[in-house]
Coordinates of C-alpha atoms in Angstrom, one line a residue:
M1 CA -38.1 -78.1 -52.7
S2 CA -34.5 -77.4 -51.9
K3 CA -34.5 -73.7 -52.7
S4 CA -30.7 -73.9 -53.1
N5 CA -30.4 -73.6 -49.3
G6 CA -32.1 -70.2 -49.6
L7 CA -29.1 -68.7 -51.4
M8 CA -29.3 -66.8 -54.6
S9 CA -26.4 -67.0 -57.1
P10 CA -25.3 -64.1 -59.4
S11 CA -26.0 -66.3 -62.5
T12 CA -29.6 -67.1 -61.3
L13 CA -30.2 -63.5 -60.5
V14 CA -29.1 -62.6 -64.1
T15 CA -31.4 -65.2 -65.5
M16 CA -34.4 -63.8 -63.6
L17 CA -33.5 -60.2 -64.3
Y18 CA -32.7 -60.4 -68.0
D19 CA -33.8 -63.8 -69.3
C20 CA -36.8 -65.6 -67.7
E21 CA -38.1 -65.2 -64.1
A22 CA -39.8 -68.5 -64.2
K23 CA -36.7 -70.4 -65.3
G24 CA -34.5 -68.7 -62.8
Y25 CA -37.0 -69.3 -60.0
A26 CA -37.2 -73.0 -60.9
E27 CA -33.4 -73.2 -60.7
W28 CA -33.5 -71.5 -57.3
C29 CA -36.1 -74.0 -56.1
G30 CA -34.1 -76.9 -57.4
E31 CA -36.9 -78.0 -59.7
Y32 CA -35.0 -77.3 -62.9
K33 CA -31.5 -77.7 -64.1
Q34 CA -30.5 -76.9 -67.7
E35 CA -28.8 -79.8 -69.5
P36 CA -25.2 -79.0 -70.1
T37 CA -24.5 -77.8 -73.7
Q38 CA -21.3 -78.2 -75.5
A39 CA -20.6 -74.5 -74.9
M40 CA -21.1 -74.9 -71.2
M41 CA -18.8 -78.0 -71.1
L42 CA -16.1 -76.1 -73.1
G43 CA -16.2 -73.4 -70.5
S44 CA -16.0 -75.9 -67.7
L45 CA -13.1 -77.6 -69.3
V46 CA -11.1 -74.3 -69.5
D47 CA -12.1 -73.5 -65.9
A48 CA -10.8 -76.9 -64.8
L49 CA -7.5 -76.3 -66.6
S50 CA -7.0 -73.0 -64.8
Q51 CA -7.5 -74.7 -61.4
G52 CA -4.6 -77.1 -61.8
E53 CA -3.8 -80.6 -62.9
E54 CA -5.6 -82.4 -60.0
V55 CA -8.9 -80.5 -60.7
Y56 CA -8.5 -81.1 -64.4
Q57 CA -8.0 -84.8 -64.1
Q58 CA -11.0 -85.1 -61.8
F59 CA -13.0 -83.2 -64.3
L60 CA -12.2 -85.8 -67.0
V61 CA -13.1 -88.6 -64.7
D62 CA -16.5 -86.9 -64.0
H63 CA -17.1 -86.2 -67.7
P64 CA -15.8 -89.2 -69.8
E65 CA -18.0 -88.2 -72.7
L66 CA -15.4 -85.5 -73.5
C67 CA -12.9 -88.1 -74.4
K68 CA -12.5 -90.5 -77.3
Q69 CA -13.5 -94.1 -76.6
R70 CA -10.2 -95.3 -77.9
G71 CA -6.9 -93.7 -76.9
G72 CA -8.4 -91.6 -74.1
G73 CA -7.6 -88.2 -75.6
L74 CA -10.0 -85.3 -75.8
K75 CA -12.4 -85.2 -78.7
A76 CA -11.5 -82.7 -81.4
E77 CA -13.9 -80.0 -80.3
Y78 CA -12.4 -80.0 -76.8
T79 CA -8.8 -80.4 -77.9
K80 CA -8.9 -76.9 -79.5
A81 CA -9.9 -75.3 -76.1
Y82 CA -7.2 -77.3 -74.3
N83 CA -4.5 -76.2 -76.8
D84 CA -5.6 -72.6 -77.0
Y85 CA -5.7 -72.2 -73.2
W86 CA -2.1 -73.5 -72.8
H87 CA -0.8 -71.6 -75.8
C88 CA -2.2 -68.4 -74.4
T89 CA -0.7 -68.9 -70.9
I90 CA 2.7 -69.6 -72.4
T91 CA 2.8 -66.9 -75.0
D92 CA 1.2 -64.1 -73.1
P93 CA 2.6 -63.8 -69.6
V94 CA 0.6 -60.7 -68.7
W95 CA -2.7 -62.4 -69.5
H96 CA -1.6 -65.5 -67.5
S97 CA -0.5 -63.3 -64.5
Y98 CA -4.1 -62.3 -63.9
L99 CA -5.1 -66.0 -63.4
T100 CA -3.6 -66.0 -59.9
G101 CA -4.8 -65.8 -56.4
K102 CA -7.2 -68.0 -54.4
K103 CA -9.2 -70.2 -56.8
Q104 CA -12.9 -70.8 -56.6
K105 CA -13.3 -68.9 -53.3
H106 CA -16.8 -69.3 -51.9
L107 CA -18.4 -65.9 -51.2
K108 CA -21.5 -65.3 -49.1
G109 CA -23.5 -62.3 -48.0
V110 CA -26.8 -60.5 -48.0
I111 CA -27.9 -57.8 -50.4
D112 CA -31.1 -55.9 -49.5
G113 CA -32.3 -58.8 -47.4
V114 CA -31.6 -61.5 -50.1
P115 CA -28.9 -64.1 -49.1
F116 CA -26.4 -64.5 -52.0
H117 CA -23.5 -66.8 -52.6
G118 CA -21.0 -67.4 -55.5
F119 CA -17.6 -68.7 -56.5
T120 CA -15.0 -66.5 -57.9
D121 CA -12.4 -67.9 -60.4
F122 CA -9.5 -65.9 -58.9
I123 CA -9.3 -63.5 -56.0
D124 CA -6.6 -61.8 -54.0
D125 CA -6.4 -58.7 -51.9
T126 CA -6.6 -56.3 -54.8
R127 CA -8.7 -57.8 -57.5
I128 CA -11.3 -60.3 -58.6
V129 CA -10.8 -62.0 -62.0
D130 CA -13.3 -64.1 -64.0
L131 CA -12.0 -66.3 -66.8
K132 CA -14.4 -66.6 -69.7
Y133 CA -14.1 -69.0 -72.7
T134 CA -16.4 -67.2 -75.1
K135 CA -17.5 -67.0 -78.7
D136 CA -15.9 -63.5 -79.2
I137 CA -15.5 -60.3 -77.3
H138 CA -17.1 -57.9 -79.7
P139 CA -20.3 -55.8 -79.0
T140 CA -23.3 -57.9 -79.8
W141 CA -26.2 -55.6 -79.4
Q142 CA -26.5 -52.0 -80.7
G143 CA -22.9 -51.1 -79.9
V144 CA -23.3 -52.1 -76.2
S145 CA -20.0 -53.5 -74.8
W146 CA -19.5 -57.2 -74.6
T147 CA -19.2 -56.9 -70.8
R148 CA -22.7 -55.4 -70.5
T149 CA -24.3 -57.4 -73.2
M150 CA -23.4 -60.7 -71.5
H151 CA -24.2 -59.2 -68.1
H152 CA -20.8 -59.9 -66.7
D153 CA -20.9 -56.5 -65.0
V154 CA -23.8 -57.6 -62.9
R155 CA -22.2 -60.8 -61.8
M156 CA -18.9 -59.1 -61.0
A157 CA -20.6 -56.3 -59.1
I158 CA -22.3 -58.9 -56.9
Y159 CA -19.0 -60.8 -56.3
R160 CA -17.3 -57.5 -55.3
E161 CA -20.1 -56.7 -52.9
L162 CA -20.0 -60.2 -51.3
A163 CA -16.2 -60.1 -51.0
Y164 CA -16.4 -56.7 -49.3
Q165 CA -19.0 -57.9 -46.8
M166 CA -16.7 -60.8 -45.9
D167 CA -13.3 -59.0 -45.4
G168 CA -13.9 -55.2 -45.9
I169 CA -11.6 -55.0 -48.9
W170 CA -12.9 -53.1 -52.0
R171 CA -11.4 -54.8 -55.1
E172 CA -11.1 -54.0 -58.7
C173 CA -12.8 -56.4 -61.1
Y174 CA -11.4 -57.9 -64.3
L175 CA -12.5 -60.3 -67.0
A176 CA -9.9 -62.6 -68.7
P177 CA -11.7 -63.7 -71.9
L178 CA -10.3 -66.4 -74.3
T179 CA -12.3 -66.8 -77.5
K180 CA -13.3 -69.8 -79.5
E181 CA -12.2 -68.2 -82.8
T182 CA -9.4 -69.4 -85.0
P183 CA -7.0 -68.0 -84.2
Y184 CA -8.2 -67.2 -80.8
D185 CA -8.5 -63.7 -79.3
H186 CA -7.9 -62.9 -75.7
D187 CA -7.6 -59.9 -73.4
I188 CA -7.8 -58.5 -69.9
I189 CA -10.8 -56.2 -69.4
R190 CA -11.1 -53.9 -66.3
I191 CA -14.7 -53.2 -65.4
S192 CA -14.8 -49.6 -64.3
D193 CA -16.3 -48.5 -61.0
L194 CA -19.0 -46.6 -62.9
V195 CA -20.1 -49.7 -64.8
L196 CA -20.1 -51.7 -61.6
S197 CA -22.1 -49.0 -59.8
D198 CA -24.7 -49.0 -62.6
A199 CA -24.9 -52.8 -62.4
M200 CA -25.5 -52.7 -58.7
D201 CA -28.2 -50.1 -59.2
A202 CA -30.0 -52.5 -61.5
V203 CA -29.6 -55.2 -58.9
H204 CA -31.0 -53.0 -56.1
G205 CA -33.9 -51.9 -58.3
Y206 CA -34.9 -55.5 -59.0
L207 CA -34.4 -57.1 -55.5
P208 CA -37.8 -56.0 -54.1
R209 CA -39.6 -57.9 -56.8
L210 CA -37.2 -60.8 -56.5
Q211 CA -37.9 -61.0 -52.8
A212 CA -41.6 -61.0 -53.4
I213 CA -41.2 -63.9 -55.9
L214 CA -39.0 -65.9 -53.5
N215 CA -41.5 -65.3 -50.7
G216 CA -44.4 -66.6 -53.0
E217 CA -46.1 -63.2 -53.0
V218 CA -46.1 -62.8 -56.8
E219 CA -45.8 -65.3 -59.6
P220 CA -42.6 -65.1 -61.7
D221 CA -43.2 -64.1 -65.3
R222 CA -42.6 -66.6 -68.1
C223 CA -40.8 -65.6 -71.2
G224 CA -42.6 -68.3 -73.2
K225 CA -39.5 -69.0 -75.4
C226 CA -36.8 -70.5 -73.3
E227 CA -36.2 -74.3 -72.8
F228 CA -37.9 -74.2 -69.4
C229 CA -41.0 -72.5 -70.7
R230 CA -41.2 -74.8 -73.7
S231 CA -40.9 -77.9 -71.5
T232 CA -43.5 -76.8 -69.0
K233 CA -46.0 -75.2 -71.5
R234 CA -49.7 -76.1 -71.3
V235 CA -52.2 -74.7 -73.8
I236 CA -55.1 -72.9 -72.0
E237 CA -56.9 -71.5 -74.9
P238 CA -56.3 -70.8 -78.7
K239 CA -54.1 -67.8 -79.6
D240 CA -54.9 -65.4 -82.4
S241 CA -52.5 -65.9 -85.4
E242 CA -51.3 -62.3 -85.1
D243 CA -50.3 -62.8 -81.4
I244 CA -47.4 -65.1 -82.4
T245 CA -44.4 -63.0 -83.3
L246 CA -40.6 -63.4 -83.4

């Protein structure tokens, strides 16, 4: 059991807090890794593009399945992401200007006794920026903002805290979304201090239970619906027909 070298990532924390504790715990233990979906690979492609030609070319070497067997070009579903990213960087210099600073900086720190680490897309002395290739940027649940619905506020709050622990600089946090729509949408979204503070309150509130799970003191809850729960499900006894709901 590798336990990810004992380090918790913001994404795994979000999985455990908002999705499925059992799935997130299995990820932390190194016992489970979700198979990459097309959506995940599209996001990784755009991330690689933003990091420069050398990183992008290595990404293609590592993922030949993204390219056509003949001709070597990207498959159609990935060509759109490639073209939209470059078009956006050329036609909107303000959006592109936020994709600057040190790329993929490794952050480490401890929050309430739990060791964390993560990689920021872009960071400099004044701000942290996360590039997102996403379906859209509209509220998706009862009018709650896209930032909160997708829990980007929690991830960015953790990044900011880790960066502060490393160098003592308190930075502003931004999202740079680019959508998969046709035509694409894009924006620069500043996450307010109030939203980040609320997100950190949620993290602090959950960490005692998280620590107990990581220490083996309590069992992580299973959501019963995610791919991890389905793949590890074992029937113990029959269910009543009325217990199975959406």
